Structure formats: C-alpha cells, structure tokens
C-alpha cells in the first residue's frame, strides 16, 4: 500500500495546459476517484501517477519518496486500462502471468499467484481460455487480475467499466470495490460517471479544465456542492438564479417566477453540518484539501443560484408556502420512481417522485404545485 501525494502538479502538451497545479493526498488504503467530463485532465493525472508520462512541473510522491522521474516499471503500480490492453494471442493464464514473468518470478510461484488472482476475481477454471472467447466482463476481470497479481503498492484504474452494459457495469463496479477492500490496497480510479464515483469512493476530486473544483467525501459533494459546476455535474440538479434577502428576521430566496423559498440561517446550517461531521466520525483529512461542506450553504445577499436535487422537490396539491404552480411537461416512468419536468412560468423544475404516491399519476398537461424545501437546498454564489 502507498500514500500518494501530488504537489502542484502541472502538465502542458505543447503550449496547452491540461493539468493546472493539482495538489492533493491519497491516503494509504483509500479508494480515491478522479471524476470529471472528457478533457478535464483526470486521465493525464493518472498517467503521471503511473509514470507513463512526466509532469511539466510539480512532484509525485509515494509514501513521501519523490518518484516524479521514475519510469513506470520502477513504481510498482498495477494499471487497469479502459480497453483492458490484453494480449489476444494469449490465454487467460498467460495474460495474468505476464507481469510476473517480466519480473523473473519462478514458475511454481507464478502458477500459485495466478491461481490466487483468478480466484479473487471469480475466474477459476478459465485459465486456458483464449482471450477472444471471453465476454467483456470476463476480459475486464482478467485485466484486474493481471494488475493485482504483481502485488502492487497502488492500483490505478482508467475508466475500466466504460465498455460494459449497465447491469454488468454495476456488478463489476461492486466487485472492484470489494476486491480493493479485501486487499487493503490504495486505489486511484478515473471515471466520468457520477454514480460510479459516488458508489465506490472514499473521497472524490471533481475536475474541470485541469483544476480540482471540489475534493471531499461522496456524501458531502452530493449534498453540498461547492459551486455551480459541481452542482450541475453531479446529476440532474435544479439550478435557479435569484436573489437572497433578509425579511422579517429570516432569509429567503426569490426567483423571478414568483417562487419564494425560506432558507435556514447560516448559523443553524453550520451547526447542523458540524454535528453531522462529528456523528459520522469524519477523518480529519477528509476536507483538508476540498471545500468546507458548510461554505456553499451559507446565504449571502445579492444574486445567487439555488441548487436542489430533484429527489428533494415534491409535487403537491396544497397551495402552501415554498410552493410554485406549474404544468407537467414531461413524465418518465422509471419503475420505482417517476421523473417529471414541471414548467413553472417558463422555468423548468425537475422532480423525482415515488411511483406509489397518488400524485405520481399526474400526466403531461396537468396543473400541479411543487414544494421546494429550503432546508435541502444549497445556495451557490458562483
């Protein structure tokens, strides 16, 4: 296992900056994800950690030792590539054994270690199977076995599930997390899939244009995004522009559509977040390099954006405070849930309802009211 430290890491291709001064630490035994859209620099960071490319400036350290200039074969890392990079002319056994043979491991030990690795990924009995005869999921597990059989200090995964169908992707995602936990190995995982990152990570760095926009635990990033980019990227989040003002001893958000949302005071919000941190036994390093989970929730007067998850909004027949009238424009049945888009005076509101509640039967063209709970909303100033 290894602790990985990136110190002001930058990478330019020609004159184009791709990674811009990234500094972060991946704890020993942590499952850490680099999450972001295509072109944000996440794979470039992973390749610099692996030693496949070298940074323009900055340093990479494993357990405090500077490995910035070390080539990949001297870093003792295991890599799982997006396209698996298996040898099609070799069997499963030969593919998994390849790294051991290049390290001059003795034949009997190779057989033993390959058998253990294949057992870990559930491929015992397929040792002699040619790679082209394997399914996509099986090939992914061969690539994973090849990465762990060398007993690396660090496991690196570059979008390893992108070639799998949805059901198999979810199953394999859970297998990777289970394997990482069983081995106790440090893992750095690159993905553009928010659900993937939320499901497996201890912490996530959300990347945009070569910079880290937020670094924190999955639950904090999901509930308290640090800015508009993170809020928009972490799902189909509602984002509305409006103003925040103090009224009658309270704080309210007003949208031009007429929606008025009472908000909790900054003090109450901070105390609530602080209590949650202590209750969950948060690691002191969890927020050391990311945004304070309470910062984005503290309202300040002026033009802001209010962010709300569709699951927090509710359809209602009541004309109560914090509701706005609208018309159902789209309805998408998803089995256990129903996803609605409500047109509220030209402003779209995304709502996810439990399919079992009566109001979930609302159809396009129906008039409804949407409740916006201020205590579950996040105010973003940028």
mmCIF file of C-alpha atoms in Angstrom:
data_model
loop_
_atom_site.group_PDB
_atom_site.id
_atom_site.type_symbol
_atom_site.label_atom_id
_atom_site.label_comp_id
_atom_site.label_asym_id
_atom_site.label_seq_id
_atom_site.Cartn_x
_atom_site.Cartn_y
_atom_site.Cartn_z
ATOM 1 C CA UNK A 1 0.000 0.000 0.000
ATOM 2 C CA UNK A 2 1.084 3.575 -0.519
ATOM 3 C CA UNK A 3 0.164 7.145 0.254
ATOM 4 C CA UNK A 4 0.187 9.251 -2.910
ATOM 5 C CA UNK A 5 0.950 12.968 -2.822
ATOM 6 C CA UNK A 6 0.618 15.300 -5.790
ATOM 7 C CA UNK A 7 2.411 18.581 -5.199
ATOM 8 C CA UNK A 8 1.473 21.461 -7.538
ATOM 9 C CA UNK A 9 1.339 19.045 -10.453
ATOM 10 C CA UNK A 10 1.069 20.575 -13.942
ATOM 11 C CA UNK A 11 1.141 19.156 -17.449
ATOM 12 C CA UNK A 12 1.308 21.012 -20.762
ATOM 13 C CA UNK A 13 1.008 19.422 -24.184
ATOM 14 C CA UNK A 14 2.840 21.841 -26.459
ATOM 15 C CA UNK A 15 1.546 25.177 -25.162
ATOM 16 C CA UNK A 16 -1.778 23.825 -23.911
ATOM 17 C CA UNK A 17 -2.147 23.423 -20.123
ATOM 18 C CA UNK A 18 -4.022 20.199 -19.364
ATOM 19 C CA UNK A 19 -3.362 19.889 -15.623
ATOM 20 C CA UNK A 20 -3.032 23.118 -13.636
ATOM 21 C CA UNK A 21 -1.268 22.946 -10.294
ATOM 22 C CA UNK A 22 -3.035 19.994 -8.664
ATOM 23 C CA UNK A 23 -2.127 19.358 -5.018
ATOM 24 C CA UNK A 24 -3.790 16.527 -3.105
ATOM 25 C CA UNK A 25 -3.018 13.481 -0.994
ATOM 26 C CA UNK A 26 -4.482 9.987 -1.385
ATOM 27 C CA UNK A 27 -4.350 8.202 1.964
ATOM 28 C CA UNK A 28 -2.848 4.753 2.420
ATOM 29 C CA UNK A 29 -5.558 2.173 1.644
ATOM 30 C CA UNK A 30 -8.018 4.770 0.315
ATOM 31 C CA UNK A 31 -10.269 4.340 -2.718
ATOM 32 C CA UNK A 32 -9.901 7.746 -4.372
ATOM 33 C CA UNK A 33 -11.692 8.838 -7.544
ATOM 34 C CA UNK A 34 -10.864 11.500 -10.104
ATOM 35 C CA UNK A 35 -14.238 12.474 -11.559
ATOM 36 C CA UNK A 36 -14.989 14.843 -14.401
ATOM 37 C CA UNK A 37 -16.028 15.278 -18.033
ATOM 38 C CA UNK A 38 -13.872 14.340 -21.010
ATOM 39 C CA UNK A 39 -10.848 16.585 -21.375
ATOM 40 C CA UNK A 40 -10.711 17.688 -17.722
ATOM 41 C CA UNK A 41 -7.242 16.202 -17.139
ATOM 42 C CA UNK A 42 -8.155 13.218 -14.946
ATOM 43 C CA UNK A 43 -6.549 10.534 -17.132
ATOM 44 C CA UNK A 44 -3.459 12.703 -17.594
ATOM 45 C CA UNK A 45 -3.111 12.861 -13.797
ATOM 46 C CA UNK A 46 -3.475 9.075 -13.554
ATOM 47 C CA UNK A 47 -0.812 8.539 -16.225
ATOM 48 C CA UNK A 48 1.563 10.861 -14.363
ATOM 49 C CA UNK A 49 0.977 8.850 -11.173
ATOM 50 C CA UNK A 50 1.695 5.667 -13.131
ATOM 51 C CA UNK A 51 4.840 7.081 -14.736
ATOM 52 C CA UNK A 52 3.676 6.750 -18.334
ATOM 53 C CA UNK A 53 4.119 10.496 -18.803
ATOM 54 C CA UNK A 54 6.062 13.027 -16.769
ATOM 55 C CA UNK A 55 4.762 16.339 -15.410
ATOM 56 C CA UNK A 56 5.780 19.715 -16.781
ATOM 57 C CA UNK A 57 6.288 20.818 -13.175
ATOM 58 C CA UNK A 58 5.438 19.671 -9.682
ATOM 59 C CA UNK A 59 6.071 16.375 -7.933
ATOM 60 C CA UNK A 60 4.580 12.902 -7.412
ATOM 61 C CA UNK A 61 5.452 11.189 -4.125
ATOM 62 C CA UNK A 62 4.744 7.679 -2.870
ATOM 63 C CA UNK A 63 4.993 7.465 0.930
ATOM 64 C CA UNK A 64 6.971 10.684 0.901
ATOM 65 C CA UNK A 65 9.500 9.428 -1.670
ATOM 66 C CA UNK A 66 9.786 11.518 -4.848
ATOM 67 C CA UNK A 67 9.014 9.263 -7.827
ATOM 68 C CA UNK A 68 8.396 12.082 -10.328
ATOM 69 C CA UNK A 69 11.231 10.997 -12.635
ATOM 70 C CA UNK A 70 10.942 7.234 -12.134
ATOM 71 C CA UNK A 71 9.715 5.246 -15.155
ATOM 72 C CA UNK A 72 6.542 3.190 -14.814
ATOM 73 C CA UNK A 73 8.275 -0.187 -14.344
ATOM 74 C CA UNK A 74 10.029 1.092 -11.202
ATOM 75 C CA UNK A 75 6.899 2.350 -9.401
ATOM 76 C CA UNK A 76 5.224 -0.981 -8.526
ATOM 77 C CA UNK A 77 1.788 0.104 -9.663
ATOM 78 C CA UNK A 78 -0.920 -2.060 -11.220
ATOM 79 C CA UNK A 79 -2.906 -0.499 -14.065
ATOM 80 C CA UNK A 80 -6.303 -1.418 -15.478
ATOM 81 C CA UNK A 81 -6.851 0.323 -18.816
ATOM 82 C CA UNK A 82 -10.096 1.438 -20.419
ATOM 83 C CA UNK A 83 -9.694 -1.035 -23.299
ATOM 84 C CA UNK A 84 -8.183 -3.725 -20.981
ATOM 85 C CA UNK A 85 -4.997 -3.962 -23.156
ATOM 86 C CA UNK A 86 -4.996 -7.785 -23.050
ATOM 87 C CA UNK A 87 -2.884 -9.877 -25.417
ATOM 88 C CA UNK A 88 -5.381 -11.572 -27.770
ATOM 89 C CA UNK A 89 -2.946 -14.360 -28.781
ATOM 90 C CA UNK A 90 -2.508 -15.432 -25.134
ATOM 91 C CA UNK A 91 -4.701 -17.434 -22.774
ATOM 92 C CA UNK A 92 -6.146 -16.061 -19.548
ATOM 93 C CA UNK A 93 -3.299 -17.652 -17.571
ATOM 94 C CA UNK A 94 -0.616 -16.217 -19.857
ATOM 95 C CA UNK A 95 -2.120 -12.720 -19.691
ATOM 96 C CA UNK A 96 -2.259 -12.715 -15.896
ATOM 97 C CA UNK A 97 1.230 -14.236 -15.618
ATOM 98 C CA UNK A 98 2.826 -11.725 -17.995
ATOM 99 C CA UNK A 99 3.868 -9.190 -15.336
ATOM 100 C CA UNK A 100 5.304 -11.933 -13.143
ATOM 101 C CA UNK A 101 7.385 -13.348 -15.993
ATOM 102 C CA UNK A 102 8.872 -9.912 -16.763
ATOM 103 C CA UNK A 103 9.842 -9.725 -13.083
ATOM 104 C CA UNK A 104 11.636 -13.107 -13.349
ATOM 105 C CA UNK A 105 9.368 -14.812 -10.818
ATOM 106 C CA UNK A 106 9.916 -18.576 -10.604
ATOM 107 C CA UNK A 107 7.493 -20.882 -12.427
ATOM 108 C CA UNK A 108 5.889 -22.579 -9.393
ATOM 109 C CA UNK A 109 5.308 -19.218 -7.711
ATOM 110 C CA UNK A 110 3.770 -17.846 -10.918
ATOM 111 C CA UNK A 111 1.264 -20.709 -11.012
ATOM 112 C CA UNK A 112 0.334 -20.178 -7.373
ATOM 113 C CA UNK A 113 -0.057 -16.388 -7.619
ATOM 114 C CA UNK A 114 -2.041 -16.550 -10.874
ATOM 115 C CA UNK A 115 -4.395 -19.118 -9.306
ATOM 116 C CA UNK A 116 -4.968 -16.838 -6.292
ATOM 117 C CA UNK A 117 -5.558 -13.791 -8.501
ATOM 118 C CA UNK A 118 -8.071 -15.602 -10.702
ATOM 119 C CA UNK A 119 -9.857 -16.881 -7.615
ATOM 120 C CA UNK A 120 -10.106 -13.303 -6.299
ATOM 121 C CA UNK A 121 -11.874 -12.147 -9.482
ATOM 122 C CA UNK A 122 -14.001 -15.278 -9.899
ATOM 123 C CA UNK A 123 -12.328 -16.730 -12.998
ATOM 124 C CA UNK A 124 -11.028 -20.025 -11.631
ATOM 125 C CA UNK A 125 -11.356 -22.689 -14.320
ATOM 126 C CA UNK A 126 -10.812 -20.335 -17.252
ATOM 127 C CA UNK A 127 -7.023 -20.394 -17.144
ATOM 128 C CA UNK A 128 -6.651 -21.959 -20.604
ATOM 129 C CA UNK A 129 -9.430 -19.969 -22.276
ATOM 130 C CA UNK A 130 -8.228 -17.762 -25.185
ATOM 131 C CA UNK A 131 -8.966 -14.095 -24.517
ATOM 132 C CA UNK A 132 -11.101 -13.595 -27.689
ATOM 133 C CA UNK A 133 -13.525 -16.225 -26.343
ATOM 134 C CA UNK A 134 -14.257 -14.233 -23.176
ATOM 135 C CA UNK A 135 -17.148 -11.857 -22.586
ATOM 136 C CA UNK A 136 -16.471 -8.177 -21.957
ATOM 137 C CA UNK A 137 -16.987 -8.608 -18.228
ATOM 138 C CA UNK A 138 -14.626 -11.569 -18.106
ATOM 139 C CA UNK A 139 -11.965 -9.648 -20.013
ATOM 140 C CA UNK A 140 -12.273 -6.792 -17.537
ATOM 141 C CA UNK A 141 -11.699 -9.211 -14.660
ATOM 142 C CA UNK A 142 -8.656 -10.703 -16.396
ATOM 143 C CA UNK A 143 -7.242 -7.170 -16.657
ATOM 144 C CA UNK A 144 -7.943 -6.666 -12.954
ATOM 145 C CA UNK A 145 -6.294 -9.975 -12.031
ATOM 146 C CA UNK A 146 -3.232 -9.050 -14.102
ATOM 147 C CA UNK A 147 -2.985 -5.739 -12.236
ATOM 148 C CA UNK A 148 -3.200 -7.231 -8.721
ATOM 149 C CA UNK A 149 -1.152 -10.415 -9.265
ATOM 150 C CA UNK A 150 2.093 -8.419 -9.105
ATOM 151 C CA UNK A 151 1.095 -7.271 -5.586
ATOM 152 C CA UNK A 152 1.353 -3.566 -6.379
ATOM 153 C CA UNK A 153 1.544 -0.781 -3.825
ATOM 154 C CA UNK A 154 -1.017 1.171 -5.825
ATOM 155 C CA UNK A 155 -3.906 0.143 -8.085
ATOM 156 C CA UNK A 156 -4.758 2.553 -10.913
ATOM 157 C CA UNK A 157 -7.984 2.216 -12.915
ATOM 158 C CA UNK A 158 -8.709 4.286 -16.027
ATOM 159 C CA UNK A 159 -12.458 4.179 -16.772
ATOM 160 C CA UNK A 160 -12.392 0.369 -16.568
ATOM 161 C CA UNK A 161 -16.168 -0.087 -16.904
ATOM 162 C CA UNK A 162 -16.937 2.147 -19.873
ATOM 163 C CA UNK A 163 -17.162 -0.769 -22.335
ATOM 164 C CA UNK A 164 -19.701 -2.759 -20.300
ATOM 165 C CA UNK A 165 -23.501 -2.674 -20.361
ATOM 166 C CA UNK A 166 -25.361 -1.062 -17.468
ATOM 167 C CA UNK A 167 -26.122 -4.164 -15.387
ATOM 168 C CA UNK A 168 -22.654 -5.660 -15.827
ATOM 169 C CA UNK A 169 -21.072 -2.287 -15.091
ATOM 170 C CA UNK A 170 -22.837 -2.119 -11.735
ATOM 171 C CA UNK A 171 -21.882 -5.693 -10.821
ATOM 172 C CA UNK A 172 -18.240 -5.227 -11.819
ATOM 173 C CA UNK A 173 -18.060 -1.854 -10.040
ATOM 174 C CA UNK A 174 -19.047 -3.534 -6.789
ATOM 175 C CA UNK A 175 -16.550 -6.369 -7.401
ATOM 176 C CA UNK A 176 -13.719 -3.863 -7.844
ATOM 177 C CA UNK A 177 -14.591 -2.114 -4.577
ATOM 178 C CA UNK A 178 -14.886 -5.455 -2.758
ATOM 179 C CA UNK A 179 -11.503 -6.570 -4.103
ATOM 180 C CA UNK A 180 -9.830 -3.279 -3.136
ATOM 181 C CA UNK A 181 -11.245 -3.560 0.381
ATOM 182 C CA UNK A 182 -10.186 -7.200 0.721
ATOM 183 C CA UNK A 183 -6.625 -6.444 -0.395
ATOM 184 C CA UNK A 184 -6.433 -3.171 1.555
ATOM 185 C CA UNK A 185 -4.712 -1.598 -1.418
ATOM 186 C CA UNK A 186 -4.627 2.110 -2.283
ATOM 187 C CA UNK A 187 -6.647 2.745 -5.446
ATOM 188 C CA UNK A 188 -6.978 5.752 -7.749
ATOM 189 C CA UNK A 189 -9.985 5.444 -10.042
ATOM 190 C CA UNK A 190 -10.747 7.635 -13.059
ATOM 191 C CA UNK A 191 -14.326 7.967 -14.288
ATOM 192 C CA UNK A 192 -16.773 10.392 -15.866
ATOM 193 C CA UNK A 193 -19.716 8.524 -14.310
ATOM 194 C CA UNK A 194 -21.034 10.282 -11.199
ATOM 195 C CA UNK A 195 -22.974 7.269 -9.930
ATOM 196 C CA UNK A 196 -19.874 5.078 -10.209
ATOM 197 C CA UNK A 197 -17.747 7.508 -8.233
ATOM 198 C CA UNK A 198 -20.399 8.006 -5.546
ATOM 199 C CA UNK A 199 -20.863 4.253 -5.107
ATOM 200 C CA UNK A 200 -17.244 3.156 -4.646
ATOM 201 C CA UNK A 201 -15.162 6.106 -3.435
ATOM 202 C CA UNK A 202 -13.895 7.096 -0.022
ATOM 203 C CA UNK A 203 -13.220 10.562 -1.458
ATOM 204 C CA UNK A 204 -13.683 12.234 -4.834
ATOM 205 C CA UNK A 205 -11.867 15.039 -6.605
ATOM 206 C CA UNK A 206 -14.238 16.696 -9.091
ATOM 207 C CA UNK A 207 -12.190 18.011 -12.023
ATOM 208 C CA UNK A 208 -12.862 20.719 -14.598
ATOM 209 C CA UNK A 209 -10.398 22.094 -17.162
ATOM 210 C CA UNK A 210 -7.361 20.752 -15.365
ATOM 211 C CA UNK A 211 -8.339 22.038 -11.917
ATOM 212 C CA UNK A 212 -9.928 20.459 -8.853
ATOM 213 C CA UNK A 213 -13.281 22.138 -8.160
ATOM 214 C CA UNK A 214 -14.104 20.148 -5.024
ATOM 215 C CA UNK A 215 -12.410 17.402 -3.016
ATOM 216 C CA UNK A 216 -14.438 15.670 -0.339
ATOM 217 C CA UNK A 217 -16.412 12.601 0.658
ATOM 218 C CA UNK A 218 -19.112 11.465 -1.806
ATOM 219 C CA UNK A 219 -21.982 12.381 0.541
ATOM 220 C CA UNK A 220 -20.659 15.905 1.103
ATOM 221 C CA UNK A 221 -20.112 16.557 -2.608
ATOM 222 C CA UNK A 222 -23.582 15.254 -3.427
ATOM 223 C CA UNK A 223 -25.384 17.219 -0.697
ATOM 224 C CA UNK A 224 -23.194 20.343 -0.592
ATOM 225 C CA UNK A 225 -21.584 21.051 -3.989
ATOM 226 C CA UNK A 226 -19.015 23.829 -3.754
ATOM 227 C CA UNK A 227 -20.045 25.677 -6.919
ATOM 228 C CA UNK A 228 -22.333 25.645 -9.943
ATOM 229 C CA UNK A 229 -20.095 23.357 -11.996
ATOM 230 C CA UNK A 230 -20.072 20.650 -9.336
ATOM 231 C CA UNK A 231 -23.816 21.032 -8.744
ATOM 232 C CA UNK A 232 -24.581 20.658 -12.447
ATOM 233 C CA UNK A 233 -22.129 17.825 -12.991
ATOM 234 C CA UNK A 234 -23.229 15.690 -10.052
ATOM 235 C CA UNK A 235 -26.606 14.897 -11.545
ATOM 236 C CA UNK A 236 -29.750 16.354 -12.988
ATOM 237 C CA UNK A 237 -29.804 19.100 -10.358
ATOM 238 C CA UNK A 238 -32.178 22.056 -10.410
ATOM 239 C CA UNK A 239 -30.294 25.370 -10.615
ATOM 240 C CA UNK A 240 -32.192 28.659 -10.426
ATOM 241 C CA UNK A 241 -30.874 32.196 -10.408
ATOM 242 C CA UNK A 242 -32.411 34.648 -7.996
ATOM 243 C CA UNK A 243 -31.730 36.923 -5.069
ATOM 244 C CA UNK A 244 -31.313 36.287 -1.371
ATOM 245 C CA UNK A 245 -32.519 38.855 1.126
ATOM 246 C CA UNK A 246 -33.304 39.217 4.818
ATOM 247 C CA UNK A 247 -37.014 39.533 5.550
ATOM 248 C CA UNK A 248 -38.802 39.601 8.917
ATOM 249 C CA UNK A 249 -35.823 38.125 10.740
ATOM 250 C CA UNK A 250 -35.387 35.301 8.222
ATOM 251 C CA UNK A 251 -33.582 34.673 4.948
ATOM 252 C CA UNK A 252 -35.445 33.997 1.712
ATOM 253 C CA UNK A 253 -34.578 33.162 -1.879
ATOM 254 C CA UNK A 254 -36.725 34.815 -4.553
ATOM 255 C CA UNK A 255 -36.943 33.709 -8.164
ATOM 256 C CA UNK A 256 -38.355 35.915 -10.894
ATOM 257 C CA UNK A 257 -41.124 33.343 -11.430
ATOM 258 C CA UNK A 258 -42.547 34.285 -8.041
ATOM 259 C CA UNK A 259 -41.139 31.298 -6.168
ATOM 260 C CA UNK A 260 -40.135 32.263 -2.615
ATOM 261 C CA UNK A 261 -38.093 29.781 -0.588
ATOM 262 C CA UNK A 262 -37.377 30.367 3.123
ATOM 263 C CA UNK A 263 -33.813 29.322 3.925
ATOM 264 C CA UNK A 264 -32.212 28.179 7.175
ATOM 265 C CA UNK A 265 -29.905 30.712 8.799
ATOM 266 C CA UNK A 266 -26.164 30.278 8.199
ATOM 267 C CA UNK A 267 -25.605 29.602 11.906
ATOM 268 C CA UNK A 268 -28.171 26.820 12.065
ATOM 269 C CA UNK A 269 -26.877 25.303 8.844
ATOM 270 C CA UNK A 270 -23.267 25.325 10.020
ATOM 271 C CA UNK A 271 -24.192 23.784 13.379
ATOM 272 C CA UNK A 272 -26.179 21.056 11.626
ATOM 273 C CA UNK A 273 -23.295 20.224 9.291
ATOM 274 C CA UNK A 274 -20.819 20.258 12.174
ATOM 275 C CA UNK A 275 -22.993 17.849 14.153
ATOM 276 C CA UNK A 276 -23.202 15.538 11.139
ATOM 277 C CA UNK A 277 -19.429 15.576 10.769
ATOM 278 C CA UNK A 278 -18.918 14.505 14.391
ATOM 279 C CA UNK A 279 -21.711 11.938 14.276
ATOM 280 C CA UNK A 280 -20.199 10.248 11.215
ATOM 281 C CA UNK A 281 -16.702 10.199 12.722
ATOM 282 C CA UNK A 282 -15.196 12.131 9.831
ATOM 283 C CA UNK A 283 -11.486 11.704 9.148
ATOM 284 C CA UNK A 284 -9.634 14.969 9.830
ATOM 285 C CA UNK A 285 -8.090 14.859 6.342
ATOM 286 C CA UNK A 286 -11.456 14.479 4.608
ATOM 287 C CA UNK A 287 -11.934 18.185 3.970
ATOM 288 C CA UNK A 288 -8.363 19.388 4.337
ATOM 289 C CA UNK A 289 -7.916 19.957 0.619
ATOM 290 C CA UNK A 290 -11.530 20.391 -0.503
ATOM 291 C CA UNK A 291 -14.297 22.856 0.133
ATOM 292 C CA UNK A 292 -15.740 23.274 3.599
ATOM 293 C CA UNK A 293 -19.059 21.387 3.403
ATOM 294 C CA UNK A 294 -20.897 24.268 5.055
ATOM 295 C CA UNK A 295 -19.473 27.075 2.942
ATOM 296 C CA UNK A 296 -21.742 26.645 -0.056
ATOM 297 C CA UNK A 297 -24.811 26.508 2.153
ATOM 298 C CA UNK A 298 -24.362 29.886 3.796
ATOM 299 C CA UNK A 299 -26.520 32.504 2.060
ATOM 300 C CA UNK A 300 -25.217 35.973 1.292
ATOM 301 C CA UNK A 301 -27.351 38.783 -0.018
ATOM 302 C CA UNK A 302 -27.344 39.509 -3.738
ATOM 303 C CA UNK A 303 -27.725 37.449 -6.925
ATOM 304 C CA UNK A 304 -27.087 33.765 -6.282
ATOM 305 C CA UNK A 305 -28.060 30.343 -7.566
ATOM 306 C CA UNK A 306 -30.217 27.935 -5.615
ATOM 307 C CA UNK A 307 -29.461 24.245 -6.224
ATOM 308 C CA UNK A 308 -31.878 21.444 -5.365
ATOM 309 C CA UNK A 309 -31.826 17.736 -6.132
ATOM 310 C CA UNK A 310 -34.941 16.526 -7.995
ATOM 311 C CA UNK A 311 -35.474 13.938 -5.258
ATOM 312 C CA UNK A 312 -35.919 16.731 -2.696
ATOM 313 C CA UNK A 313 -38.655 18.585 -4.621
ATOM 314 C CA UNK A 314 -42.202 17.306 -4.171
ATOM 315 C CA UNK A 315 -45.431 17.519 -6.149
ATOM 316 C CA UNK A 316 -48.363 18.614 -4.022
ATOM 317 C CA UNK A 317 -51.951 19.718 -4.323
ATOM 318 C CA UNK A 318 -51.570 22.233 -1.492
ATOM 319 C CA UNK A 319 -51.197 25.962 -2.056
ATOM 320 C CA UNK A 320 -48.664 26.304 0.756
ATOM 321 C CA UNK A 321 -45.563 28.388 1.392
ATOM 322 C CA UNK A 322 -42.493 27.398 -0.647
ATOM 323 C CA UNK A 323 -44.648 26.054 -3.474
ATOM 324 C CA UNK A 324 -44.976 27.219 -7.047
ATOM 325 C CA UNK A 325 -47.655 26.361 -9.604
ATOM 326 C CA UNK A 326 -46.676 24.643 -12.825
ATOM 327 C CA UNK A 327 -47.744 22.324 -15.619
ATOM 328 C CA UNK A 328 -46.365 18.826 -16.177
ATOM 329 C CA UNK A 329 -44.424 18.979 -19.438
ATOM 330 C CA UNK A 330 -42.797 15.523 -19.369
ATOM 331 C CA UNK A 331 -43.292 12.331 -17.368
ATOM 332 C CA UNK A 332 -40.820 9.431 -17.425
ATOM 333 C CA UNK A 333 -41.743 6.208 -15.618
ATOM 334 C CA UNK A 334 -38.636 4.513 -14.152
ATOM 335 C CA UNK A 335 -40.213 1.655 -12.213
ATOM 336 C CA UNK A 336 -39.815 2.590 -8.555
ATOM 337 C CA UNK A 337 -39.773 6.307 -9.389
ATOM 338 C CA UNK A 338 -41.312 8.732 -11.846
ATOM 339 C CA UNK A 339 -39.311 11.673 -13.210
ATOM 340 C CA UNK A 340 -41.217 14.869 -14.005
ATOM 341 C CA UNK A 341 -40.335 18.126 -15.674
ATOM 342 C CA UNK A 342 -42.631 20.887 -14.473
ATOM 343 C CA UNK A 343 -42.974 24.131 -16.416
ATOM 344 C CA UNK A 344 -43.375 26.850 -13.780
ATOM 345 C CA UNK A 345 -43.919 30.034 -15.745
ATOM 346 C CA UNK A 346 -41.184 29.168 -18.227
ATOM 347 C CA UNK A 347 -38.827 27.794 -15.558
ATOM 348 C CA UNK A 348 -38.249 24.006 -15.763
ATOM 349 C CA UNK A 349 -38.270 22.147 -12.437
ATOM 350 C CA UNK A 350 -37.052 18.551 -12.266
ATOM 351 C CA UNK A 351 -38.908 16.377 -9.738
ATOM 352 C CA UNK A 352 -38.449 12.688 -8.861
ATOM 353 C CA UNK A 353 -41.441 11.109 -7.121
ATOM 354 C CA UNK A 354 -42.036 7.693 -5.602
ATOM 355 C CA UNK A 355 -44.133 5.835 -8.169
ATOM 356 C CA UNK A 356 -46.511 4.615 -5.450
ATOM 357 C CA UNK A 357 -47.795 8.026 -4.306
ATOM 358 C CA UNK A 358 -51.082 9.065 -5.949
ATOM 359 C CA UNK A 359 -49.767 12.340 -7.356
ATOM 360 C CA UNK A 360 -47.154 10.381 -9.353
ATOM 361 C CA UNK A 361 -50.043 9.514 -11.696
ATOM 362 C CA UNK A 362 -50.046 13.143 -12.929
ATOM 363 C CA UNK A 363 -49.771 13.330 -16.712
ATOM 364 C CA UNK A 364 -48.376 15.912 -19.166
ATOM 365 C CA UNK A 365 -50.723 18.893 -19.241
ATOM 366 C CA UNK A 366 -51.858 18.508 -15.616
ATOM 367 C CA UNK A 367 -51.528 21.512 -13.319
ATOM 368 C CA UNK A 368 -49.623 20.793 -10.102
ATOM 369 C CA UNK A 369 -47.751 22.629 -7.391
ATOM 370 C CA UNK A 370 -44.121 21.927 -6.494
ATOM 371 C CA UNK A 371 -42.812 22.197 -2.943
ATOM 372 C CA UNK A 372 -39.224 23.477 -2.683
ATOM 373 C CA UNK A 373 -37.743 22.619 0.757
ATOM 374 C CA UNK A 374 -35.302 25.355 1.680
ATOM 375 C CA UNK A 375 -33.522 23.214 4.252
ATOM 376 C CA UNK A 376 -32.462 20.816 1.499
ATOM 377 C CA UNK A 377 -31.404 23.480 -0.987
ATOM 378 C CA UNK A 378 -27.891 24.839 -1.431
ATOM 379 C CA UNK A 379 -27.102 28.485 -2.170
ATOM 380 C CA UNK A 380 -24.188 28.937 -4.572
ATOM 381 C CA UNK A 381 -22.642 32.328 -5.099
ATOM 382 C CA UNK A 382 -20.633 31.430 -8.209
#
